[in-house]
Amino acid sequence: MNGVKSILLAGVGGQGTILASRLLTIGLLEMGHDVKMSEIHGMSQRGGSVTTQVRFGKKICAPTIGIGGADLLVSFEEMETYRWLSYIKPDGKVIMNDYRIPSAPILSGQADYPEGLKEEIQKKADLQIIDAAKMAMEIGQPKAMNVVLLGALVGSMDLMSVDWEKIIRENVRPQFVEGNLKAFRRGMDSVRAGEAHGI
């Protein structure tokens, strides 16, 4: 299949899922891959599900990932990980942000946040958990969880043959560049230091 890889990124509206995916796509293009990216927006302005699908390799014909077709799921929120788990290949990997965003029914008291999701996810995939919220806070960039996760993705897939700093500088608003660079490095360092963990 020409070494084609499929990555699904899933989050909640406002978490920066699409920015992370666009930076990833630019980097993969600069590596010389054929790349296709598609976006699926739920009610993103109201905290709905937002996913992007990035496929890369020698030649990409279809931009979308089917059920059981993703090599990697990078999830920005715990419940979103579980929601999109069926898209992972049997030998696929999950990088999950250890973070919860309560939905409207949970916030209103009509439902509870489901427990035991991590255990269910680990039964079905190689699960690596990363506390991107904590890492972003540690570097003084609480809104940069998305770029922490991008750094973790790049580090875990060894996509180091391009200048990611240059890509971030050229594609992020100037006032956010330095914070995003710190976040990216923190995510990459977390993989090298073995901070991603199972349960």
N, CA, C and O of each residue as an XYZ file, in Angstrom:
796
protein
N       0.833     -1.215      0.000
C       0.000      0.000      0.000
C       0.862      1.258      0.000
O       0.447      2.303      0.501
N       2.076      1.151     -0.571
C       2.980      2.282     -0.702
C       3.311      2.956      0.620
O       3.588      4.155      0.648
N       3.285      2.216      1.699
C       3.636      2.782      2.996
C       2.687      3.853      3.470
O       3.095      4.741      4.219
N       1.453      3.803      3.068
C       0.476      4.816      3.466
C       0.179      4.712      4.956
O      -0.039      3.622      5.484
N       0.173      5.860      5.627
C      -0.188      5.934      7.039
C      -1.411      6.829      7.193
O      -1.561      7.827      6.487
N      -2.281      6.455      8.125
C      -3.516      7.205      8.356
C      -3.590      7.612      9.822
O      -3.498      6.775     10.720
N      -3.756      8.912     10.045
C      -3.826      9.461     11.397
C      -5.162     10.157     11.575
O      -5.554     10.982     10.750
N      -5.854      9.828     12.642
C      -7.121     10.476     12.990
C      -6.884     11.326     14.227
O      -6.413     10.824     15.247
N      -7.205     12.598     14.144
C      -7.111     13.496     15.291
C      -8.518     13.873     15.707
O      -9.319     14.313     14.882
N      -8.820     13.702     16.981
C     -10.184     13.921     17.472
C     -10.165     14.789     18.718
O      -9.359     14.584     19.625
N     -11.059     15.755     18.746
C     -11.154     16.622     19.909
C     -12.525     17.256     19.998
O     -13.486     16.820     19.364
N     -12.583     18.290     20.799
C     -13.811     19.042     21.028
C     -13.581     20.454     20.498
O     -12.469     20.977     20.563
N     -14.629     21.059     19.979
C     -14.527     22.415     19.453
C     -13.825     23.354     20.409
O     -14.155     23.409     21.594
N     -12.844     24.102     19.890
C     -12.097     25.045     20.704
C     -10.768     24.514     21.212
O     -10.000     25.261     21.819
N     -10.478     23.222     20.975
C      -9.228     22.646     21.462
C      -8.065     22.797     20.485
O      -6.933     22.454     20.828
N      -8.315     23.296     19.290
C      -7.224     23.498     18.343
C      -6.855     22.272     17.543
O      -5.723     22.147     17.076
N      -7.798     21.368     17.382
C      -7.551     20.138     16.620
C      -7.139     20.451     15.180
O      -6.216     19.839     14.643
N      -7.828     21.402     14.566
C      -7.585     21.693     13.150
C      -6.224     22.362     12.954
O      -5.532     22.060     11.982
N      -5.828     23.260     13.853
C      -4.503     23.872     13.728
C      -3.415     22.812     13.814
O      -2.486     22.815     13.006
N      -3.516     21.913     14.772
C      -2.521     20.844     14.906
C      -2.452     20.011     13.635
O      -1.366     19.641     13.190
N      -3.605     19.716     13.053
C      -3.650     18.905     11.835
C      -3.045     19.638     10.648
O      -2.368     19.029      9.819
N      -3.282     20.923     10.562
C      -2.724     21.696      9.445
C      -1.208     21.788      9.547
O      -0.508     21.675      8.541
N      -0.700     21.991     10.752
C       0.751     22.020     10.935
C       1.358     20.667     10.573
O       2.405     20.600      9.930
N       0.692     19.590     10.993
C       1.150     18.246     10.658
C       1.177     18.037      9.148
O       2.147     17.507      8.606
N       0.114     18.455      8.477
C       0.018     18.295      7.023
C       1.132     19.044      6.310
O       1.740     18.514      5.379
N       1.406     20.268      6.734
C       2.479     21.059      6.122
C       3.821     20.348      6.297
O       4.613     20.263      5.358
N       4.068     19.842      7.501
C       5.316     19.132      7.747
C       5.466     17.895      6.884
O       6.542     17.635      6.345
N       4.397     17.136      6.750
C       4.436     15.914      5.935
C       4.665     16.244      4.462
O       5.393     15.531      3.772
N       4.048     17.319      3.979
C       4.280     17.754      2.598
C       5.739     18.130      2.389
O       6.325     17.800      1.358
N       6.326     18.818      3.359
C       7.728     19.214      3.239
C       8.658     18.010      3.279
O       9.784     18.079      2.784
N       8.198     16.906      3.864
C       8.987     15.671      3.854
C       8.927     14.975      2.502
O       9.668     14.023      2.256
N       8.044     15.450      1.621
C       7.937     14.862      0.295
C       6.811     13.862      0.132
O       6.718     13.198     -0.900
N       5.951     13.746      1.140
C       4.826     12.820      1.046
C       3.689     13.430      0.227
O       3.530     14.649      0.163
N       2.913     12.562     -0.389
C       1.591     12.955     -0.865
C       0.699     12.945      0.378
O       0.712     11.974      1.134
N      -0.062     13.992      0.596
C      -0.854     14.119      1.815
C      -2.270     14.543      1.475
O      -2.485     15.410      0.628
N      -3.232     13.927      2.140
C      -4.629     14.348      2.037
C      -5.143     14.560      3.455
O      -4.942     13.726      4.337
N      -5.814     15.702      3.654
C      -6.394     16.007      4.958
C      -7.870     16.345      4.779
O      -8.239     17.108      3.887
N      -8.698     15.776      5.626
C     -10.119     16.126      5.600
C     -10.555     16.493      7.006
O     -10.035     15.974      7.994
N     -11.516     17.393      7.074
C     -12.020     17.877      8.361
C     -13.485     17.502      8.514
O     -14.259     17.563      7.558
N     -13.852     17.115      9.723
C     -15.254     16.849     10.043
C     -15.596     17.663     11.273
O     -15.043     17.445     12.351
N     -16.511     18.602     11.103
C     -16.902     19.469     12.204
C     -18.267     19.046     12.727
O     -19.231     18.932     11.969
N     -18.334     18.818     14.029
C     -19.632     18.694     14.662
C     -20.096     20.103     14.994
O     -19.827     21.040     14.243
N     -20.780     20.254     16.096
C     -21.170     21.593     16.535
C     -19.984     22.188     17.288
O     -20.014     22.347     18.509
N     -18.938     22.512     16.525
C     -17.651     22.851     17.128
C     -17.717     24.089     18.015
O     -16.981     24.188     18.997
N     -18.587     25.023     17.680
C     -18.675     26.225     18.505
C     -19.370     25.954     19.836
O     -19.313     26.779     20.749
N     -20.019     24.814     19.946
C     -20.728     24.480     21.178
C     -20.091     23.287     21.883
O     -20.745     22.584     22.653
N     -18.836     23.072     21.615
C     -18.155     21.978     22.275
C     -18.425     20.628     21.657
O     -18.254     19.598     22.309
N     -18.852     20.621     20.391
C     -19.114     19.364     19.712
C     -17.832     18.707     19.221
O     -16.745     19.276     19.316
N     -17.983     17.509     18.701
C     -16.847     16.730     18.233
C     -16.258     17.336     16.957
O     -16.987     17.724     16.044
N     -14.932     17.410     16.913
C     -14.212     17.873     15.729
C     -13.122     16.850     15.433
O     -12.309     16.538     16.303
N     -13.104     16.329     14.217
C     -12.050     15.393     13.843
C     -11.404     15.823     12.539
O     -12.031     16.455     11.689
N     -10.145     15.469     12.404
C      -9.452     15.632     11.132
C      -8.782     14.300     10.805
O      -8.350     13.559     11.688
N      -8.714     14.030      9.528
C      -8.105     12.785      9.061
C      -6.952     13.146      8.135
O      -7.134     13.861      7.150
N      -5.771     12.649      8.459
C      -4.571     12.942      7.686
C      -3.995     11.626      7.178
O      -3.646     10.746      7.965
N      -3.900     11.500      5.853
C      -3.333     10.306      5.240
C      -2.114     10.726      4.421
O      -2.169     11.709      3.682
N      -1.014      9.980      4.553
C       0.191     10.358      3.836
C       0.965      9.123      3.381
O       0.866      8.048      3.971
N       1.734      9.314      2.318
C       2.519      8.228      1.744
C       2.972      8.603      0.349
O       3.009      9.782     -0.002
N       3.317      7.601     -0.451
C       3.799      7.854     -1.810
C       2.685      8.385     -2.703
O       2.888      9.333     -3.461
N       1.515      7.774     -2.611
C       0.373      8.212     -3.416
C      -0.911      7.965     -2.635
O      -1.213      6.830     -2.267
N      -1.667      9.036     -2.385
C      -2.916      8.932     -1.637
C      -4.078      9.169     -2.586
O      -4.177     10.226     -3.209
N      -4.949      8.191     -2.690
C      -6.106      8.323     -3.572
C      -7.332      8.847     -2.828
O      -8.013      9.753     -3.308
N      -7.608      8.282     -1.663
C      -8.797      8.681     -0.891
C      -8.375      9.467      0.347
O      -7.450      9.066      1.053
N      -9.055     10.590      0.614
C      -8.653     11.417      1.750
C      -9.202     10.949      3.097
O      -8.723     11.385      4.144
N     -10.187     10.079      3.079
C     -10.843      9.726      4.338
C     -10.432      8.345      4.835
O     -10.005      7.480      4.069
N     -10.576      8.172      6.145
C     -10.227      6.923      6.815
C     -11.521      6.201      7.166
O     -12.427      6.789      7.756
N     -11.600      4.941      6.805
C     -12.779      4.156      7.135
C     -12.655      3.498      8.502
O     -11.613      3.589      9.153
N     -13.718      2.839      8.931
C     -13.703      2.073     10.170
C     -12.544      1.075     10.116
O     -12.373      0.365      9.125
N     -11.755      1.030     11.184
C     -10.641      0.098     11.257
C      -9.467      0.448     10.366
O      -8.632     -0.409     10.079
N      -9.391      1.712      9.918
C      -8.350      2.082      8.962
C      -7.243      2.974      9.482
O      -6.289      3.242      8.752
N      -7.332      3.443     10.716
C      -6.345      4.399     11.232
C      -5.176      3.688     11.908
O      -5.369      2.787     12.724
N      -3.972      4.104     11.558
C      -2.779      3.595     12.238
C      -2.632      4.236     13.615
O      -2.135      3.612     14.553
N      -3.068      5.482     13.724
C      -2.890      6.244     14.962
C      -4.090      7.142     15.197
O      -4.549      7.836     14.290
N      -4.588      7.122     16.415
C      -5.603      8.069     16.865
C      -4.950      8.980     17.894
O      -4.452      8.519     18.921
N      -4.956     10.263     17.611
C      -4.486     11.256     18.573
C      -5.723     11.975     19.080
O      -6.381     12.705     18.339
N      -6.032     11.760     20.349
C      -7.275     12.296     20.892
C      -6.993     13.355     21.949
O      -6.128     13.193     22.809
N      -7.752     14.446     21.856
C      -7.541     15.583     22.742
C      -8.383     15.498     24.005
O      -8.242     16.331     24.900
N      -9.260     14.496     24.085
C     -10.200     14.409     25.212
C     -10.612     12.959     25.388
O     -10.734     12.221     24.410
N     -10.828     12.543     26.642
C     -11.032     11.125     26.949
C     -12.256     10.518     26.260
O     -12.144      9.456     25.647
N     -13.403     11.157     26.346
C     -14.608     10.588     25.752
C     -14.518     10.543     24.228
O     -15.061      9.639     23.592
N     -13.829     11.526     23.649
C     -13.635     11.522     22.200
C     -12.776     10.333     21.768
O     -12.967      9.790     20.680
N     -11.839      9.934     22.613
C     -11.027      8.757     22.308
C     -11.922      7.539     22.145
O     -11.808      6.786     21.178
N     -12.809      7.365     23.109
C     -13.702      6.206     23.076
C     -14.657      6.278     21.882
O     -14.963      5.264     21.255
N     -15.118      7.484     21.581
C     -16.077      7.685     20.483
C     -15.490      7.233     19.140
O     -16.212      6.697     18.299
N     -14.197      7.447     18.937
C     -13.579      7.181     17.634
C     -12.718      5.923     17.621
O     -11.978      5.685     16.667
N     -12.812      5.131     18.662
C     -11.949      3.961     18.809
C     -12.139      2.935     17.698
O     -11.195      2.226     17.348
N     -13.337      2.846     17.141
C     -13.608      1.843     16.098
C     -12.826      2.120     14.818
O     -12.740      1.251     13.950
N     -12.262      3.302     14.689
C     -11.509      3.648     13.489
C     -10.071      3.134     13.526
O      -9.363      3.206     12.522
N      -9.637      2.620     14.669
C      -8.259      2.157     14.812
C      -8.089      0.752     14.237
O      -8.960     -0.103     14.397
N      -6.958      0.524     13.568
C      -6.606     -0.814     13.110
C      -6.386     -1.732     14.319
O      -6.130     -1.242     15.420
N      -6.481     -3.042     14.133
C      -6.248     -3.969     15.245
C      -4.892     -3.776     15.918
O      -4.762     -3.990     17.123
N      -3.880     -3.372     15.144
C      -2.553     -3.137     15.724
C      -2.265     -1.639     15.847
O      -1.108     -1.228     15.934
N      -3.328     -0.826     15.852
C      -3.171      0.622     15.895
C      -2.788      1.131     17.273
O      -2.817      0.403     18.265
N      -2.430      2.400     17.297
C      -1.966      3.049     18.524
C      -2.836      4.263     18.838
O      -3.334      4.932     17.932
N      -3.012      4.538     20.125
C      -3.765      5.707     20.574
C      -2.867      6.560     21.463
O      -2.275      6.068     22.423
N      -2.775      7.846     21.128
C      -2.178      8.833     22.027
C      -3.331      9.673     22.551
O      -3.983     10.385     21.788
N      -3.582      9.591     23.851
C      -4.749     10.260     24.435
C      -4.342     11.316     25.448
O      -3.543     11.059     26.349
N      -4.897     12.493     25.287
C      -4.743     13.538     26.289
C      -5.546     13.152     27.532
O      -6.727     12.822     27.429
N      -4.922     13.190     28.684
C      -5.594     12.845     29.940
C      -6.424     14.045     30.392
O      -6.045     14.770     31.311
N      -7.565     14.237     29.726
C      -8.332     15.471     29.895
C      -9.802     15.181     29.629
O     -10.154     14.412     28.735
N     -10.648     15.817     30.427
C     -12.091     15.640     30.273
C     -12.780     16.984     30.069
O     -12.499     17.950     30.778
N     -13.681     17.037     29.097
C     -14.531     18.206     28.884
C     -15.972     17.742     29.029
O     -16.471     17.029     28.159
N     -16.651     18.123     30.092
C     -18.033     17.661     30.293
C     -18.959     18.199     29.204
O     -18.900     19.375     28.844
N     -19.813     17.320     28.688
C     -20.810     17.724     27.699
C     -21.942     18.475     28.391
O     -22.001     18.533     29.619
N     -22.839     19.048     27.588
C     -23.963     19.816     28.151
C     -24.817     18.990     29.113
O     -25.154     19.492     30.185
N     -25.186     17.733     28.779
C     -25.972     16.935     29.737
C     -25.247     16.689     31.053
O     -25.870     16.632     32.113
N     -23.923     16.545     30.979
C     -23.152     16.343     32.207
C     -23.123     17.627     33.024
O     -23.292     17.601     34.243
N     -22.909     18.739     32.350
C     -22.872     20.027     33.047
C     -24.202     20.368     33.707
O     -24.240     20.999     34.763
N     -25.301     19.939     33.067
C     -26.630     20.245     33.610
C     -27.077     19.243     34.672
O     -28.143     19.396     35.267
N     -26.256     18.217     34.905
C     -26.596     17.221     35.921
C     -27.493     16.102     35.423
O     -27.930     15.267     36.215
N     -27.774     16.068     34.130
C     -28.639     15.019     33.576
C     -27.893     13.711     33.342
O     -28.510     12.661     33.163
N     -26.555     13.778     33.344
C     -25.742     12.579     33.116
C     -24.425     12.735     33.854
O     -24.041     13.842     34.230
N     -23.739     11.626     34.059
C     -22.411     11.632     34.659
C     -21.371     11.327     33.585
O     -21.657     10.654     32.595
N     -20.179     11.826     33.798
C     -19.099     11.492     32.871
C     -18.817     10.002     33.017
O     -18.619      9.530     34.137
N     -18.794      9.249     31.928
C     -18.607      7.793     32.026
C     -17.268      7.427     32.660
O     -16.235      8.011     32.331
N     -17.294      6.470     33.555
C     -16.073      5.971     34.166
C     -15.634      4.688     33.457
O     -16.433      4.028     32.793
N     -14.378      4.355     33.605
C     -13.853      3.117     33.042
C     -13.511      3.176     31.571
O     -13.245      2.141     30.960
N     -13.510      4.378     30.978
C     -13.233      4.485     29.550
C     -11.787      4.102     29.225
O     -11.527      3.434     28.223
N     -10.860      4.522     30.067
C      -9.450      4.216     29.803
C      -9.235      2.704     29.735
O      -8.518      2.201     28.869
N      -9.864      2.002     30.656
C      -9.716      0.540     30.680
C     -10.288     -0.088     29.410
O      -9.704     -1.019     28.855
N     -11.423      0.421     28.957
C     -12.037     -0.097     27.734
C     -11.172      0.207     26.508
O     -11.036     -0.625     25.611
N     -10.599      1.393     26.484
C      -9.744      1.777     25.361
C      -8.503      0.889     25.325
O      -8.094      0.427     24.260
N      -7.907      0.653     26.494
C      -6.682     -0.138     26.533
C      -6.899     -1.589     26.115
O      -5.968     -2.252     25.655
N      -8.124     -2.081     26.274
C      -8.434     -3.438     25.827
C      -8.368     -3.565     24.308
O      -8.127     -4.648     23.776
N      -8.587     -2.440     23.613
C      -8.749     -2.479     22.161
C      -7.597     -1.847     21.381
O      -7.557     -1.957     20.155
N      -6.668     -1.195     22.059
C      -5.591     -0.509     21.342
C      -4.385     -0.338     22.249
O      -4.481     -0.439     23.472
N      -3.253     -0.077     21.621
C      -2.035      0.276     22.339
C      -2.198      1.724     22.806
O      -2.003      2.658     22.028
N      -2.551      1.902     24.058
C      -2.896      3.216     24.600
C      -1.711      3.865     25.300
O      -1.095      3.279     26.190
N      -1.407      5.087     24.879
C      -0.423      5.912     25.563
C      -1.126      7.195     26.008
O      -1.713      7.911     25.196
N      -1.057      7.468     27.301
C      -1.736      8.631     27.874
C      -0.706      9.725     28.129
O       0.371      9.471     28.667
N      -1.057     10.944     27.732
C      -0.174     12.082     27.951
C      -0.969     13.200     28.616
O      -2.068     13.531     28.172
N      -0.419     13.778     29.673
C      -1.103     14.856     30.380
C      -0.711     16.187     29.745
O       0.071     16.956     30.304
N      -1.274     16.438     28.567
C      -0.917     17.642     27.811
C      -1.358     18.910     28.529
O      -0.710     19.948     28.398
N      -2.455     18.842     29.287
C      -2.919     20.025     30.028
C      -1.893     20.429     31.075
O      -1.559     21.607     31.206
N      -1.399     19.457     31.812
C      -0.384     19.731     32.836
C       0.892     20.275     32.199
O       1.483     21.232     32.700
N       1.309     19.668     31.104
C       2.530     20.115     30.432
C       2.382     21.536     29.910
O       3.303     22.345     30.020
N       1.228     21.833     29.345
C       0.980     23.186     28.833
C       0.991     24.209     29.972
O       1.508     25.315     29.811
N       0.426     23.842     31.109
C       0.432     24.734     32.274
C       1.855     24.950     32.779
O       2.219     26.063     33.158
N       2.654     23.895     32.785
C       4.028     23.986     33.287
C       4.863     24.992     32.511
O       5.755     25.627     33.074
N       4.579     25.140     31.225
C       5.353     26.088     30.416
C       4.620     27.418     30.259
O       5.043     28.276     29.483
N       3.531     27.587     30.989
C       2.797     28.848     30.962
C       1.967     29.065     29.721
O       1.683     30.205     29.353
N       1.563     27.962     29.055
C       0.781     28.055     27.816
C      -0.453     27.156     27.918
O      -0.548     26.172     27.184
N      -1.396     27.467     28.808
C      -2.519     26.545     29.053
C      -3.386     26.256     27.840
O      -4.068     25.231     27.806
N      -3.377     27.139     26.837
C      -4.203     26.921     25.645
C      -3.472     26.143     24.546
O      -4.016     25.938     23.460
N      -2.240     25.712     24.830
C      -1.427     25.081     23.790
C      -1.360     23.565     23.938
O      -0.383     22.947     23.513
N      -2.388     22.958     24.536
C      -2.418     21.493     24.634
C      -2.323     20.854     23.257
O      -1.687     19.814     23.086
N      -2.963     21.487     22.275
C      -2.970     20.912     20.924
C      -1.567     20.775     20.360
O      -1.263     19.783     19.697
N      -0.711     21.751     20.610
C       0.640     21.710     20.057
C       1.541     20.804     20.895
O       2.500     20.236     20.373
N       1.244     20.663     22.182
C       1.921     19.637     22.986
C       1.648     18.262     22.372
O       2.562     17.455     22.203
N       0.396     18.009     22.044
C       0.023     16.721     21.447
C       0.633     16.542     20.062
O       1.016     15.432     19.695
N       0.728     17.619     19.292
C       1.402     17.540     17.996
C       2.861     17.141     18.188
O       3.371     16.289     17.460
N       3.529     17.746     19.153
C       4.911     17.384     19.442
C       5.050     15.925     19.835
O       5.994     15.252     19.422
N       4.105     15.433     20.638
C       4.125     14.023     21.039
C       3.920     13.113     19.833
O       4.561     12.068     19.720
N       3.027     13.511     18.933
C       2.775     12.738     17.714
C       4.038     12.675     16.855
O       4.447     11.600     16.418
N       4.645     13.829     16.619
C       5.863     13.894     15.800
C       6.977     13.052     16.418
O       7.687     12.335     15.713
N       7.124     13.144     17.739
C       8.152     12.366     18.415
C       7.900     10.877     18.364
O       8.827     10.092     18.167
N       6.643     10.479     18.540
C       6.328      9.050     18.577
C       6.438      8.399     17.210
O       6.735      7.209     17.113
N       6.198      9.182     16.128
C       6.300      8.641     14.769
C       7.646      8.947     14.115
O       7.882      8.591     12.961
N       8.531      9.616     14.874
C       9.876      9.944     14.392
C       9.814     10.728     13.079
O      10.494     10.395     12.108
N       8.996     11.760     13.072
C       8.843     12.613     11.888
C       9.737     13.843     12.038
O       9.256     14.977     12.048
N      11.032     13.606     12.155
C      11.948     14.663     12.548
C      12.781     15.232     11.408
O      13.704     16.010     11.646
N      12.471     14.860     10.191
C      13.339     15.239      9.073
C      12.995     16.589      8.452
O      13.510     16.924      7.385
N      12.134     17.368      9.101
C      11.852     18.729      8.627
C      12.004     19.706      9.799
O      12.087     19.304     10.960
N      12.037     20.976      9.465
C      12.214     22.030     10.472
C      10.845     22.441     11.009
O      10.198     23.334     10.464
N      10.414     21.783     12.080
C       9.101     22.080     12.655
C       9.035     23.491     13.242
O       7.980     24.125     13.230
N      10.158     23.976     13.750
C      10.164     25.349     14.280
C       9.827     26.334     13.174
O       9.038     27.257     13.379
N      10.417     26.145     12.014
C      10.134     27.022     10.864
C       8.656     26.929     10.488
O       8.017     27.946     10.221
N       8.117     25.718     10.469
C       6.710     25.530     10.108
C       5.794     26.255     11.088
O       4.830     26.902     10.679
N       6.091     26.148     12.367
C       5.276     26.833     13.376
C       5.403     28.347     13.221
O       4.406     29.066     13.277
N       6.626     28.826     13.028
C       6.827     30.280     12.883
C       6.072     30.840     11.678
O       5.580     31.967     11.722
N       5.979     30.062     10.611
C       5.359     30.558      9.377
C       3.846     30.396      9.357
O       3.181     30.981      8.501
N       3.283     29.615     10.280
C       1.858     29.286     10.184
C       1.045     29.566     11.445
O      -0.135     29.223     11.516
N       1.669     30.183     12.430
C       0.975     30.566     13.661
C       1.057     32.081     13.797
O       2.059     32.686     13.415
N       0.029     32.688     14.330
C       0.043     34.142     14.518
C       1.267     34.539     15.344
O       1.621     33.855     16.303
N       1.915     35.655     14.965
C       3.186     36.032     15.602
C       3.145     36.053     17.134
O       4.107     35.650     17.787
N       2.050     36.516     17.693
C       1.994     36.625     19.154
C       1.931     35.276     19.857
O       2.135     35.193     21.068
N       1.647     34.211     19.095
C       1.534     32.879     19.693
C       2.707     31.955     19.339
O       2.764     30.808     19.781
N       3.638     32.474     18.536
C       4.711     31.602     18.041
C       5.560     31.030     19.167
O       5.735     29.814     19.250
N       6.088     31.882     20.029
C       7.017     31.393     21.062
C       6.335     30.408     22.008
O       6.937     29.410     22.405
N       5.090     30.680     22.369
C       4.357     29.759     23.234
C       4.127     28.413     22.577
O       4.227     27.371     23.226
N       3.817     28.434     21.283
C       3.599     27.184     20.563
C       4.897     26.407     20.366
O       4.890     25.176     20.374
N       5.998     27.109     20.191
C       7.290     26.421     20.093
C       7.617     25.706     21.398
O       8.081     24.566     21.385
N       7.378     26.371     22.519
C       7.608     25.738     23.824
C       6.724     24.498     23.983
O       7.167     23.457     24.469
N       5.471     24.635     23.564
C       4.521     23.522     23.689
C       4.942     22.343     22.818
O       4.879     21.193     23.250
N       5.369     22.629     21.600
C       5.801     21.574     20.685
C       6.999     20.818     21.263
O       7.025     19.587     21.271
N       7.981     21.566     21.741
C       9.173     20.932     22.313
C       8.815     20.106     23.540
O       9.366     19.028     23.758
N       7.885     20.624     24.341
C       7.486     19.891     25.557
C       6.839     18.565     25.191
O       7.086     17.554     25.848
N       6.011     18.557     24.148
C       5.384     17.323     23.714
C       6.399     16.319     23.186
O       6.325     15.132     23.501
N       7.351     16.797     22.381
C       8.391     15.899     21.865
C       9.240     15.351     23.002
O       9.554     14.161     23.031
N       9.609     16.207     23.928
C      10.444     15.773     25.056
C       9.729     14.735     25.913
O      10.366     13.854     26.489
N       8.392     14.842     25.998
C       7.634     13.896     26.821
C       7.745     12.476     26.277
O       7.777     11.511     27.040
N       7.803     12.356     24.954
C       7.958     11.038     24.329
C       9.353     10.499     24.586
O       9.520      9.333     24.944
N      10.354     11.349     24.405
C      11.740     10.928     24.611
C      11.977     10.535     26.075
O      12.753      9.625     26.366
N      11.302     11.227     26.981
C      11.498     10.966     28.410
C      10.604      9.843     28.925
O      10.663      9.474     30.098
N       9.777      9.305     28.031
C       8.896      8.216     28.439
C       7.769      8.634     29.357
O       7.288      7.834     30.160
N       7.336      9.903     29.244
C       6.263     10.392     30.122
C       4.887      9.906     29.692
O       3.969      9.861     30.510
N       4.726      9.543     28.426
C       3.466      8.921     27.996
C       3.389      7.539     28.628
O       4.393      6.828     28.684
N       2.222      7.153     29.098
C       2.100      5.920     29.858
C       0.769      5.258     29.581
O      -0.149      5.875     29.040
N       0.676      4.008     29.955
C      -0.610      3.299     29.927
C      -1.325      3.538     31.242
O      -1.079      4.538     31.916
N      -2.213      2.617     31.609
C      -2.930      2.783     32.883
C      -2.544      1.644     33.829
O      -3.031      1.587     34.958
